[in-house]
Coordinates of C-alpha atoms in Angstrom, one line a residue:
M340 CA -24.2 49.4 67.1
P341 CA -25.6 49.5 63.4
S342 CA -25.3 46.4 61.5
P343 CA -22.7 46.4 58.8
F344 CA -25.3 44.8 56.4
R345 CA -27.6 47.7 56.9
K346 CA -24.9 50.2 56.5
F347 CA -24.0 48.2 53.3
G348 CA -27.7 48.5 52.1
H349 CA -27.7 52.3 52.8
S350 CA -24.6 52.8 50.6
V351 CA -26.1 50.9 47.8
K352 CA -29.3 52.9 48.0
S353 CA -27.3 56.2 48.0
L354 CA -25.4 54.8 44.8
F355 CA -28.8 54.3 42.9
R356 CA -30.1 57.7 43.9
G357 CA -26.8 59.4 42.5
H358 CA -27.3 57.5 39.4
S359 CA -30.8 58.9 38.9
R360 CA -29.6 62.6 39.6
D361 CA -26.8 62.6 37.2
R362 CA -26.8 59.6 34.6
R363 CA -23.8 60.8 32.7
P364 CA -20.5 61.3 34.2
D365 CA -18.4 64.2 34.1
S366 CA -16.9 64.4 30.5
D367 CA -14.1 66.6 31.6
H368 CA -13.0 64.0 34.3
P369 CA -9.6 62.1 33.3
N370 CA -11.0 58.9 34.0
P371 CA -14.7 58.5 32.9
V372 CA -16.9 56.0 33.9
N373 CA -18.6 54.0 31.1
V374 CA -22.1 52.9 31.1
T375 CA -23.0 49.9 29.3
A376 CA -26.8 49.2 28.8
T377 CA -28.3 46.0 29.7
P378 CA -31.4 44.2 28.8
S379 CA -33.8 43.9 31.9
S380 CA -33.9 40.3 31.5
A381 CA -30.2 39.8 31.7
P382 CA -28.4 39.2 35.0
P383 CA -25.0 40.4 35.8
S384 CA -22.4 38.0 34.6
T385 CA -18.7 37.5 34.1
A386 CA -16.6 35.0 32.2
A387 CA -17.5 31.6 32.9
G388 CA -20.3 32.6 35.3
R389 CA -18.0 34.9 37.7
L390 CA -20.0 37.7 39.4
P391 CA -19.0 41.2 38.9
P392 CA -15.7 42.3 40.4
V393 CA -15.9 44.5 43.5
V394 CA -13.9 47.8 43.8
V395 CA -13.3 48.8 47.3
V396 CA -13.1 52.5 48.2
P397 CA -10.6 53.2 50.8
P398 CA -11.8 54.1 54.3
T399 CA -10.7 57.6 53.9
Q400 CA -13.0 58.3 51.3
S401 CA -16.9 57.7 52.1
M402 CA -19.5 57.4 49.7
G403 CA -20.8 60.9 50.6
N404 CA -17.2 62.5 50.5
L405 CA -16.3 61.4 47.2
P406 CA -15.5 64.2 44.5
E407 CA -18.3 64.7 41.9
N408 CA -16.2 63.1 39.3
R409 CA -15.6 59.8 41.6
K410 CA -19.2 59.4 42.7
P411 CA -20.7 56.1 41.4
I412 CA -23.8 56.4 39.3
D413 CA -27.0 55.6 40.8
S414 CA -30.1 54.1 39.3
S415 CA -33.6 54.6 40.8
S416 CA -34.9 52.0 38.4
H417 CA -33.3 49.1 40.2
R418 CA -35.8 46.4 41.3
S419 CA -34.4 43.2 41.5
L420 CA -31.1 41.3 40.8
S421 CA -32.1 40.3 37.5
K422 CA -32.9 44.1 36.4
R423 CA -30.1 45.5 38.0
P424 CA -28.0 47.4 35.3
S425 CA -24.2 46.7 35.0
F426 CA -21.3 49.3 34.9
E427 CA -17.8 49.0 33.7
A428 CA -15.1 51.3 35.3
A429 CA -12.4 52.5 33.0
S430 CA -9.9 52.5 36.2
S431 CA -9.5 49.6 38.5
E432 CA -6.4 51.3 40.5
A433 CA -8.3 51.3 43.9
Q434 CA -6.9 48.6 46.7
P435 CA -9.2 46.2 47.9
Q436 CA -10.1 46.1 51.9
P437 CA -11.5 43.2 53.9
V438 CA -15.3 42.9 53.4
D439 CA -16.0 43.2 57.1
T440 CA -14.7 46.3 57.8
P441 CA -17.2 48.9 58.8
A442 CA -15.9 51.9 57.2
T443 CA -15.5 50.6 53.8
D444 CA -18.2 51.4 51.0
I445 CA -18.4 49.3 48.0
A446 CA -19.0 50.1 44.3
L447 CA -20.2 47.4 42.0
I448 CA -18.4 47.0 38.6
D449 CA -19.2 44.6 35.6
S450 CA -16.1 44.0 33.5
R451 CA -18.0 41.9 30.8
P452 CA -20.4 43.3 28.2
Q453 CA -21.5 39.9 27.3
R454 CA -24.4 38.3 29.6
V455 CA -25.0 34.6 30.6
P456 CA -28.4 33.9 31.7
E457 CA -28.9 32.9 35.3
S458 CA -30.0 29.6 34.7
S459 CA -26.8 29.0 33.2
Y460 CA -24.6 29.2 36.3
P461 CA -22.5 26.1 36.7
A462 CA -24.1 23.8 39.4
Q463 CA -20.7 23.2 40.6
L464 CA -19.6 26.7 41.7
P465 CA -18.7 27.2 45.2
P466 CA -21.4 29.0 47.3
A467 CA -19.4 32.2 47.7
L468 CA -19.7 32.7 44.0
L469 CA -23.5 32.1 43.6
P470 CA -26.0 34.9 43.6
H471 CA -27.2 35.6 47.5
K472 CA -30.1 37.8 48.8
D473 CA -29.8 39.8 51.9
T474 CA -33.1 40.1 53.6
L475 CA -31.7 43.0 55.7
S476 CA -31.1 45.3 52.7
P477 CA -33.7 47.0 50.2
S478 CA -32.6 44.8 47.4
P479 CA -30.7 41.5 46.7
I480 CA -27.3 42.1 46.4
P481 CA -24.2 39.5 45.5
T482 CA -22.1 38.2 48.2
P483 CA -18.8 40.5 48.2
V484 CA -15.8 38.7 46.7
A485 CA -12.0 39.7 46.6
A486 CA -11.2 42.1 43.9
N487 CA -9.4 40.6 40.8
T488 CA -10.7 37.2 41.4
N489 CA -10.8 35.3 38.1
F490 CA -11.0 32.2 36.3
F491 CA -8.5 33.6 33.7
P492 CA -5.9 35.4 35.8
G493 CA -4.1 38.3 34.3
A494 CA -6.6 38.5 31.4
Q495 CA -8.7 41.6 30.5
N496 CA -12.0 41.8 28.7
V497 CA -12.4 38.0 28.1
S498 CA -15.3 36.5 26.7
V499 CA -15.9 33.0 26.6
S500 CA -19.0 32.1 24.0
E501 CA -18.1 28.6 23.0
M502 CA -15.3 26.0 24.0
N503 CA -14.2 23.4 21.5
I504 CA -12.0 20.6 22.7
N505 CA -10.0 18.8 19.7
N506 CA -9.0 15.3 20.6
S507 CA -7.0 14.7 17.2
V508 CA -3.8 12.9 17.2
V509 CA -0.8 15.1 16.3
H510 CA 1.8 12.6 14.5
S511 CA 5.3 13.5 14.5
K512 CA 5.5 12.7 10.7
S513 CA 3.1 12.4 7.8
L514 CA 2.3 8.9 6.6
F515 CA 4.0 9.3 3.4
E516 CA 7.3 10.4 5.3
Y517 CA 7.2 7.3 7.3
L518 CA 6.7 5.0 4.3
N519 CA 8.4 6.8 1.7
P520 CA 11.9 5.2 2.4
H521 CA 10.5 1.8 2.2
I522 CA 8.1 2.1 -0.7
A523 CA 9.0 0.4 -4.1
H524 CA 7.4 3.1 -6.3
G525 CA 8.4 1.4 -9.6
A526 CA 6.5 -1.6 -8.6
A527 CA 3.1 0.0 -9.1
H528 CA 1.2 -1.5 -12.2
D529 CA 1.1 2.2 -13.5
S530 CA 4.4 3.5 -12.6
D531 CA 6.7 5.2 -14.9
E532 CA 9.1 2.5 -14.8
R533 CA 6.4 0.4 -16.5
W534 CA 5.5 3.0 -19.2
N535 CA 6.3 0.5 -22.0
A536 CA 5.2 -2.7 -20.1
P537 CA 3.5 -5.3 -22.2
A538 CA -0.2 -5.0 -22.2
C539 CA -2.8 -7.4 -23.8
H540 CA -4.3 -6.0 -27.0
E541 CA -7.9 -5.5 -26.7
E542 CA -8.9 -8.3 -28.8
T543 CA -6.6 -10.7 -27.3
R544 CA -6.5 -12.9 -24.1
V545 CA -10.2 -12.0 -23.7
A546 CA -11.2 -15.4 -22.1
I547 CA -8.5 -15.3 -19.7
R548 CA -9.1 -12.1 -18.6
E549 CA -12.9 -12.4 -18.1
D550 CA -12.1 -15.5 -16.1
I551 CA -10.0 -13.5 -13.7
V552 CA -11.9 -10.5 -13.3
S553 CA -15.2 -12.6 -12.9
W554 CA -13.5 -14.5 -10.0
I555 CA -12.4 -11.0 -8.6
K556 CA -15.9 -9.8 -8.5
H557 CA -17.8 -12.8 -7.7
G558 CA -15.5 -15.4 -6.4
E559 CA -17.4 -15.3 -3.0
G560 CA -20.4 -17.0 -4.6
D561 CA -18.4 -20.0 -5.8
A562 CA -19.2 -23.5 -4.5
E563 CA -15.7 -23.5 -2.9
P564 CA -14.7 -20.0 -2.6
K565 CA -10.9 -19.4 -2.5
S566 CA -9.4 -15.9 -1.8
M567 CA -6.3 -16.5 -3.8
M568 CA -5.6 -17.3 -7.6
W569 CA -2.3 -18.3 -9.1
L570 CA -1.8 -17.6 -12.8
S571 CA 1.1 -19.4 -14.3
G572 CA 2.6 -20.5 -17.7
P573 CA 5.8 -20.7 -19.5
A574 CA 8.4 -17.9 -19.7
G575 CA 7.1 -15.2 -22.2
C576 CA 3.7 -16.6 -22.6
G577 CA 2.0 -13.1 -21.5
K578 CA 1.6 -13.4 -17.8
S579 CA 2.7 -9.9 -17.0
A580 CA 0.6 -8.4 -19.8
I581 CA -2.3 -10.1 -18.7
A582 CA -1.8 -9.0 -14.9
G583 CA -1.3 -5.5 -16.0
S584 CA -4.2 -5.4 -18.1
V585 CA -6.3 -6.7 -15.5
A586 CA -4.8 -4.3 -12.9
E587 CA -6.0 -1.5 -15.2
T588 CA -9.4 -3.0 -15.6
C589 CA -9.8 -3.4 -11.8
K590 CA -8.6 0.3 -11.3
E591 CA -11.2 1.7 -13.7
E592 CA -13.9 -0.2 -12.0
G593 CA -12.7 0.7 -8.5
L594 CA -11.8 -3.1 -7.6
L595 CA -8.0 -2.4 -7.3
A596 CA -6.6 -2.2 -3.7
A597 CA -2.8 -2.6 -4.3
T598 CA -0.3 -3.8 -7.0
F599 CA 3.5 -5.1 -6.9
F600 CA 5.3 -5.9 -10.0
F601 CA 8.3 -7.6 -9.4
S602 CA 11.3 -7.5 -11.8
S603 CA 14.9 -8.7 -11.5
F604 CA 16.3 -7.5 -14.9
S605 CA 14.7 -4.1 -15.3
G606 CA 13.6 -0.9 -13.6
S607 CA 14.9 -0.2 -9.9
A608 CA 16.6 -2.6 -7.7
D609 CA 13.8 -2.5 -4.9
R610 CA 11.5 -4.2 -7.5
S611 CA 13.4 -7.5 -7.2
S612 CA 13.4 -7.4 -3.4
K613 CA 11.0 -8.7 -0.8
R614 CA 12.0 -5.7 1.6
G615 CA 9.3 -3.2 0.2
L616 CA 6.5 -5.5 -0.6
I617 CA 4.3 -4.9 2.5
A618 CA 5.1 -1.1 2.8
T619 CA 4.2 -0.6 -0.8
L620 CA 0.8 -2.5 -0.7
A621 CA 0.0 -0.8 2.6
Y622 CA 0.7 2.6 1.0
H623 CA -1.4 1.7 -2.1
M624 CA -4.4 0.9 0.2
S625 CA -4.1 3.9 2.1
Q626 CA -4.5 6.0 -1.2
V627 CA -8.0 4.5 -1.9
E628 CA -10.6 7.1 -0.6
A629 CA -13.0 4.4 0.5
L630 CA -10.2 3.3 2.8
H631 CA -9.5 6.4 4.5
H632 CA -10.5 4.8 8.1
Y633 CA -7.8 2.3 7.2
K634 CA -5.4 5.2 6.5
S635 CA -5.8 6.8 9.8
H636 CA -5.3 3.6 11.6
L637 CA -2.2 2.8 9.6
H638 CA -0.8 6.0 10.3
A639 CA -1.4 5.5 14.2
A640 CA 0.2 2.0 13.8
V641 CA 3.4 3.5 12.2
D642 CA 3.6 6.2 14.8
R643 CA 3.6 3.8 17.6
Q644 CA 6.1 1.5 16.0
P645 CA 8.4 3.6 13.5
N646 CA 11.1 0.5 13.4
I647 CA 8.4 -1.9 12.1
F648 CA 10.0 -1.9 8.5
R649 CA 13.1 -3.8 10.0
K650 CA 11.0 -6.5 11.0
N651 CA 10.1 -9.7 8.9
L652 CA 7.4 -9.7 6.7
K653 CA 5.1 -11.6 8.9
E654 CA 5.3 -8.9 11.6
Q655 CA 5.1 -6.0 8.7
A656 CA 2.0 -7.5 7.5
K657 CA 0.3 -7.9 10.9
C658 CA 1.3 -4.2 11.9
L659 CA 0.6 -2.5 8.6
I660 CA -2.2 -4.4 7.3
L661 CA -4.3 -6.8 9.5
E662 CA -4.3 -4.7 12.8
P663 CA -5.5 -1.6 11.1
F664 CA -8.1 -3.5 9.3
R665 CA -9.2 -5.3 12.5
K666 CA -9.9 -1.8 13.9
V667 CA -11.8 -0.6 11.0
Y668 CA -14.2 -3.6 11.2
G669 CA -14.3 -2.9 14.8
D670 CA -16.2 0.3 13.9
Q671 CA -18.9 -1.9 11.9
E672 CA -17.7 -0.3 8.6
S673 CA -19.4 -1.8 5.5
R674 CA -17.6 -3.0 2.4
V675 CA -19.5 -1.2 0.2
G676 CA -17.4 0.8 -2.1
W677 CA -14.3 -1.0 -1.1
P678 CA -11.7 -2.5 -3.7
K679 CA -11.6 -6.1 -4.0
V680 CA -8.0 -7.3 -5.2
V681 CA -4.5 -7.0 -4.6
I682 CA -2.3 -8.2 -7.6
I683 CA 1.3 -9.5 -7.4
D684 CA 3.2 -10.2 -10.5
G685 CA 6.6 -11.7 -11.2
L686 CA 6.9 -13.5 -7.8
D687 CA 9.6 -15.9 -9.3
E688 CA 11.8 -12.8 -10.1
V689 CA 12.4 -12.1 -6.4
V690 CA 16.0 -12.2 -5.6
A691 CA 17.5 -13.0 -2.3
A692 CA 18.1 -10.1 0.1
Q693 CA 21.6 -9.2 1.2
R694 CA 21.9 -9.7 4.9
H695 CA 24.8 -7.5 6.4
V696 CA 26.0 -9.9 8.9
P697 CA 29.2 -12.0 9.1
M698 CA 28.5 -15.3 6.9
E699 CA 29.5 -17.4 9.7
L700 CA 26.6 -16.2 11.5
Q701 CA 23.9 -16.8 9.0
S702 CA 22.6 -19.4 6.9
P703 CA 22.8 -18.2 3.5
G704 CA 19.1 -17.4 2.2
T705 CA 18.1 -18.2 -1.3
S706 CA 15.8 -16.4 -3.8
E707 CA 13.5 -19.4 -3.5
D708 CA 13.4 -19.0 0.3
D709 CA 12.2 -15.2 -0.1
Q710 CA 9.5 -16.2 -2.7
V711 CA 8.2 -18.9 -0.3
E712 CA 8.2 -16.3 2.6
I713 CA 6.2 -14.0 0.6
L714 CA 3.6 -16.9 -0.3
Q715 CA 3.3 -17.6 3.4
V716 CA 2.8 -14.2 4.3
L717 CA 0.0 -13.7 1.3
L718 CA -1.6 -17.0 2.4
T719 CA -1.8 -15.7 6.2
L720 CA -3.5 -12.7 4.8
S721 CA -6.0 -14.5 2.6
K722 CA -7.1 -16.8 5.4
D723 CA -7.5 -13.7 8.1
P724 CA -11.1 -12.9 8.3
F725 CA -10.3 -9.1 8.6
F726 CA -8.6 -9.1 5.3
P727 CA -11.1 -7.9 2.8
F728 CA -9.5 -8.6 -0.4
H729 CA -8.7 -11.2 -2.9
I730 CA -5.0 -11.9 -3.9
F731 CA -4.0 -12.4 -7.3
I732 CA -0.3 -14.0 -8.3
A733 CA 1.0 -14.3 -11.5
S734 CA 4.5 -16.2 -11.8
R735 CA 6.3 -18.9 -13.8
P736 CA 5.7 -22.4 -12.7
E737 CA 9.0 -22.7 -10.8
R738 CA 9.5 -25.5 -8.7
N739 CA 9.5 -24.0 -5.3
I740 CA 6.3 -22.1 -6.0
T741 CA 4.6 -25.1 -7.5
D742 CA 5.5 -27.1 -4.5
F743 CA 3.9 -24.4 -2.2
F744 CA 0.5 -24.4 -3.8
S745 CA 0.5 -28.3 -4.2
A746 CA 2.1 -29.2 -0.8
D747 CA 2.2 -26.5 1.6
A748 CA -1.0 -25.1 0.7
P749 CA -3.2 -27.4 -1.3
G750 CA -6.6 -26.1 -2.3
A751 CA -5.8 -22.5 -1.2
A752 CA -5.8 -21.1 -4.6
V753 CA -7.6 -21.3 -8.0
N754 CA -4.9 -22.4 -10.3
L755 CA -4.9 -21.1 -14.1
F756 CA -2.4 -22.3 -16.6
L757 CA -1.8 -20.6 -19.7
D758 CA -1.9 -23.5 -22.2
S759 CA -3.8 -24.2 -25.4
K760 CA -7.0 -24.0 -23.6
Y761 CA -7.0 -20.3 -23.9
Q762 CA -5.9 -20.5 -27.8
P763 CA -2.7 -18.7 -27.7
D764 CA -2.2 -18.9 -31.4
A765 CA -5.3 -17.4 -32.4
D766 CA -4.6 -14.5 -30.0
I767 CA -1.2 -14.0 -31.3
R768 CA -2.5 -14.0 -34.9
R769 CA -4.8 -11.2 -34.2
F770 CA -2.3 -9.4 -32.2
L771 CA 0.1 -9.5 -35.4
E772 CA -2.6 -8.7 -37.7
S773 CA -3.5 -5.5 -35.7
K774 CA 0.2 -4.5 -35.4
F775 CA 0.9 -4.9 -38.9
A776 CA -1.9 -2.7 -39.8
G777 CA -0.7 0.1 -37.7
V778 CA 2.9 -0.3 -39.4
R779 CA 1.2 0.0 -42.9
R780 CA -0.7 3.3 -42.0
R781 CA 2.6 4.8 -40.2
A782 CA 4.9 3.8 -43.1
G783 CA 2.6 4.4 -45.8
I784 CA 2.8 1.0 -47.2
L785 CA -0.3 0.9 -49.7
S786 CA -0.6 -2.8 -50.0
R787 CA -3.2 -4.2 -47.7
V788 CA -1.9 -7.9 -48.0
W789 CA 1.4 -7.2 -46.7
P790 CA 3.1 -9.1 -45.2
G791 CA 0.8 -11.9 -46.5
D792 CA -0.6 -15.1 -44.8
N793 CA 2.4 -17.1 -45.4
I794 CA 4.7 -14.6 -43.5
L795 CA 2.2 -14.5 -40.6
D796 CA 2.2 -18.2 -40.3
R797 CA 6.0 -18.1 -40.3
L798 CA 6.1 -15.7 -37.2
L799 CA 3.3 -17.7 -35.6
E800 CA 5.4 -20.9 -35.8
M801 CA 8.3 -18.8 -34.4
S802 CA 6.2 -17.6 -31.6
S803 CA 5.6 -20.9 -30.4
G804 CA 2.5 -19.7 -28.5
Q805 CA 4.6 -17.3 -26.7
F806 CA 3.4 -13.5 -26.7
I807 CA 7.0 -12.2 -25.8
V808 CA 8.2 -13.6 -29.2
A809 CA 5.7 -11.9 -31.1
V810 CA 5.9 -8.7 -29.3
T811 CA 9.7 -8.6 -29.7
I812 CA 9.4 -9.3 -33.3
M813 CA 6.9 -6.4 -33.7
R814 CA 9.1 -4.2 -31.7
W815 CA 12.0 -4.9 -34.2
V816 CA 9.9 -4.6 -37.3
E817 CA 9.0 -1.0 -36.1
S818 CA 12.3 0.0 -35.3
G819 CA 13.3 0.5 -38.9
L820 CA 12.4 0.2 -42.5
P821 CA 9.5 -2.3 -41.9
Q822 CA 10.0 -4.6 -45.0
R823 CA 13.8 -4.8 -44.5
Q824 CA 13.4 -5.4 -40.6
L825 CA 10.8 -8.1 -41.0
D826 CA 12.9 -9.9 -43.9
E827 CA 15.8 -10.2 -41.2
V828 CA 13.6 -11.7 -38.7
V829 CA 12.1 -14.3 -41.1
N830 CA 15.4 -15.4 -42.4
L831 CA 17.3 -14.9 -39.2
V832 CA 20.5 -17.1 -38.9
N833 CA 23.0 -14.7 -37.4
V834 CA 22.3 -11.1 -37.2
G835 CA 25.5 -10.1 -35.5
S836 CA 25.1 -6.9 -33.5
K837 CA 21.6 -6.4 -34.8
N838 CA 19.5 -8.7 -32.6
P839 CA 15.7 -8.4 -32.7
F840 CA 15.5 -10.9 -29.9
A841 CA 17.6 -8.8 -27.4
T842 CA 14.9 -8.8 -24.7
L843 CA 14.1 -12.4 -25.3
D844 CA 17.6 -13.5 -25.1
A845 CA 18.2 -11.6 -21.8
L846 CA 15.1 -13.6 -20.3
Y847 CA 16.4 -16.9 -21.6
C848 CA 19.9 -16.1 -20.0
H849 CA 18.4 -14.9 -16.8
I850 CA 16.7 -18.2 -16.5
L851 CA 19.2 -20.7 -17.5
E852 CA 21.8 -19.2 -15.3
R853 CA 19.6 -20.4 -12.3
A854 CA 20.2 -24.1 -13.3
P855 CA 22.6 -25.6 -10.9
N856 CA 25.5 -26.7 -13.2
P857 CA 28.3 -28.5 -11.5
D858 CA 31.6 -26.5 -11.3
N859 CA 33.5 -28.6 -13.7
D860 CA 30.7 -28.3 -16.5
P861 CA 29.1 -24.8 -16.3
R862 CA 27.1 -25.7 -19.5
L863 CA 25.8 -29.0 -18.5
V864 CA 22.1 -28.0 -18.6
V865 CA 22.5 -26.7 -22.0
K866 CA 23.9 -29.9 -23.2
W867 CA 20.9 -31.7 -21.6
I868 CA 18.4 -29.4 -23.4
L869 CA 20.2 -29.7 -26.7
S870 CA 20.1 -33.7 -26.2
I871 CA 16.5 -33.5 -25.4
N872 CA 15.7 -31.4 -28.5
S873 CA 17.6 -33.6 -31.0
A874 CA 15.7 -36.6 -29.8
V875 CA 12.2 -35.1 -29.9
Y876 CA 11.9 -35.4 -33.7
S877 CA 12.8 -39.3 -33.6
T878 CA 11.7 -41.7 -31.1
S879 CA 10.5 -38.9 -28.5
P880 CA 11.6 -41.2 -25.4
N881 CA 10.1 -40.5 -22.3
V882 CA 11.3 -39.2 -18.8
M883 CA 12.5 -42.6 -17.7
F884 CA 14.9 -42.8 -20.5
W885 CA 16.4 -39.5 -19.8
R886 CA 16.9 -40.2 -16.4
G887 CA 19.0 -43.3 -17.2
F888 CA 20.8 -41.7 -19.9
L889 CA 21.7 -38.4 -18.5
E890 CA 21.8 -39.0 -14.7
D891 CA 25.0 -39.9 -12.6
E892 CA 23.1 -40.1 -9.6
E893 CA 19.4 -40.8 -9.2
G894 CA 17.1 -37.5 -8.8
E895 CA 19.7 -35.4 -10.7
L896 CA 17.5 -34.7 -13.7
N897 CA 14.7 -33.1 -11.6
Y898 CA 17.3 -31.4 -9.5
R899 CA 19.1 -29.9 -12.4
L900 CA 16.1 -28.9 -14.6
G901 CA 13.7 -28.1 -11.7
P902 CA 14.7 -24.3 -11.5
I903 CA 14.1 -23.7 -15.2
T904 CA 10.7 -25.4 -15.7
S905 CA 9.3 -22.4 -17.2
L906 CA 11.4 -23.4 -20.2
I907 CA 11.3 -27.2 -20.0
S908 CA 8.5 -29.2 -18.6
V909 CA 9.9 -32.2 -16.3
P910 CA 7.7 -35.0 -15.0
P911 CA 7.6 -35.4 -11.0
P912 CA 10.0 -38.2 -9.8
Q913 CA 7.0 -40.6 -9.6
N914 CA 6.1 -40.0 -13.2
T915 CA 7.8 -42.7 -15.4
S916 CA 5.9 -42.5 -18.5
S917 CA 5.4 -38.7 -19.5
L918 CA 7.6 -36.9 -22.0
V919 CA 10.1 -34.2 -21.1
T920 CA 8.8 -31.0 -23.1
I921 CA 10.5 -28.2 -24.3
Y922 CA 8.0 -25.3 -24.3
H923 CA 9.5 -22.9 -26.9
K924 CA 11.1 -23.6 -30.2
S925 CA 12.5 -20.1 -30.0
L926 CA 14.8 -21.5 -27.0
T927 CA 16.5 -23.8 -29.2
D928 CA 16.9 -21.2 -31.7
F929 CA 18.6 -19.0 -29.1
L930 CA 20.9 -21.9 -27.9
S931 CA 22.0 -22.7 -31.4
S932 CA 23.2 -19.1 -32.0
P933 CA 26.5 -18.2 -30.3
T934 CA 25.7 -14.6 -30.9
R935 CA 22.7 -14.7 -28.9
C936 CA 23.6 -17.0 -26.0
G937 CA 27.3 -16.0 -25.7
D938 CA 28.8 -17.8 -22.8
L939 CA 26.3 -20.4 -22.9
Y940 CA 26.8 -21.7 -26.3
V941 CA 27.6 -25.3 -26.8
G942 CA 28.8 -26.1 -30.4
D943 CA 28.0 -29.1 -32.4
T944 CA 31.4 -30.7 -31.7
A945 CA 31.1 -30.0 -27.9
H946 CA 27.5 -31.6 -28.1
T947 CA 28.5 -34.7 -30.0
S948 CA 31.4 -35.3 -27.5
F949 CA 28.9 -35.1 -24.6
V950 CA 26.5 -37.6 -26.1
S951 CA 29.3 -40.0 -27.0
E952 CA 30.4 -39.7 -23.3
R953 CA 27.1 -40.4 -21.9
V954 CA 26.6 -43.7 -24.3
F955 CA 29.8 -44.9 -23.0
V956 CA 28.9 -44.3 -19.3
V957 CA 25.5 -46.0 -20.1
L958 CA 27.2 -49.1 -21.6
K959 CA 29.7 -49.3 -19.0
S960 CA 27.0 -49.2 -16.2
Q961 CA 25.0 -52.0 -18.3
L962 CA 28.1 -54.1 -18.8
S963 CA 28.9 -54.0 -15.3
S964 CA 25.5 -55.0 -14.3
L965 CA 25.8 -57.9 -17.0
F966 CA 29.0 -59.0 -15.5
I967 CA 27.8 -59.2 -12.0
F968 CA 24.9 -61.5 -13.1
L969 CA 26.9 -63.4 -15.9
P970 CA 28.4 -65.8 -13.5
N971 CA 25.1 -66.9 -12.0
I972 CA 23.8 -67.2 -15.5
V973 CA 26.7 -69.3 -16.6
R974 CA 26.0 -71.6 -13.8

């Protein structure tokens, strides 16, 4: 019996001969056969290396009995597998038959016009799909496979030229959508809430600003490098103006990573809370172009832990800042082009967060507790080797903040105090001269000597080294007819509802209300301040005297005046010889005006009565001591 392979070979030869007789199909046939030319060097191919599909002719029709318009095209030029032409059939309705059926004739059809070199067949293809040579047939043929075998079932005319796999992470939310509800937008140094915030005149505070910027740029080269700096000073001395000006300078030079300007009496409520601090800093950092790798890791961190904003500040700082930077450093990223500083201003204005739990289940937190928590987190950041920035903090020298830097974190920060070292009077005078020159131009005042040296000296005295007083005065002068407004300030006794010091008074009230007055005397601290002020111009007694004169219990002076040390300097308990100093003359001016200080006002009669009572208490105490020791003395 003839071999089926020989029968198969004769059928293929007849196919090629038919193609040489008639290279064009019958144009009248309803289902014409399309011929696609193939370069002689291109082997037959299909998608992803699949061999040409096989159309099986039913046994009832042999190759020789096919109608003229159904006969396959023959090519006498076929020499080898690499030179065999390909064909594309317009109709594939024939049903496949088993390959080993002797009566079956096979026509080869290529369903792809695109060719793949023979060398590109995947090495892992099963043997049934690889090209195969049959030594019994005149020419190599592929091993037949079942019709419609395809790596893309149901697809037609599929061409795969290149495959790209994208491993990018798809986040459920954008980074801004995650952070936005927790960002204190008004706390940025350049926010719309701070459009009229105080800023240093270009010719003022030059020395202190240069010191700060130099530390930001070159602090690593110090003999004892420190990654934190604390700028402190009395209320109204210009700390926020300095911080804002330094932030703007750093932004222009590409040094600024993030800012947060706290405020408890202006702007939005979230500027006085600790809750938005870490999210705001992280968002600011993510907006720096040089930190784009940090941004992607931050996004992934929030995506993994979207409830992080309900954690404490330490956990937030770890998740949103430290861990993303650790991953960036793991990629050996260079710090070239990175910013260098995070700026925090007004830390003393943080107000205790409200906790929505029953009071019996919580210990009431204070504003001081929140401020110390922020300092502890900032200290942790500054000590972490993966945190790449300096931290600049500006605040009043409140007792809890001073204690933190001196006791809890000694030597952790460079301390700068705004005192006479930086010549505030000279800076304030330059500021006033510059502002009055602008007023003269806008108001059309031709006299170049107005307001005169005597008036400038008076305003300088009223300012008492505090920029806030000078700034407030100039705002008042510019708000109306300049000459008349200035006269009201210089001759200020009681201006009624027209108060040029409204901003300053609000600040003083805010600070004095923090003093722990006893319930039976809500103005006790004001009486103490007035008593100390009245003695300044006489004997100037030291702190030991005032402890003996004002205290009912030992340590009471430091306890009651501690929260307002931005207005009055109180020596520590172990110091017995230093003076108690009131920083601002404007404070006593404020306290002497019932219109300005409102409920805090203590009149002359009330103050005299208080002093008389204290004299009686001291005398009684001294006499009691005398009577205790008198019997021993008489003996």
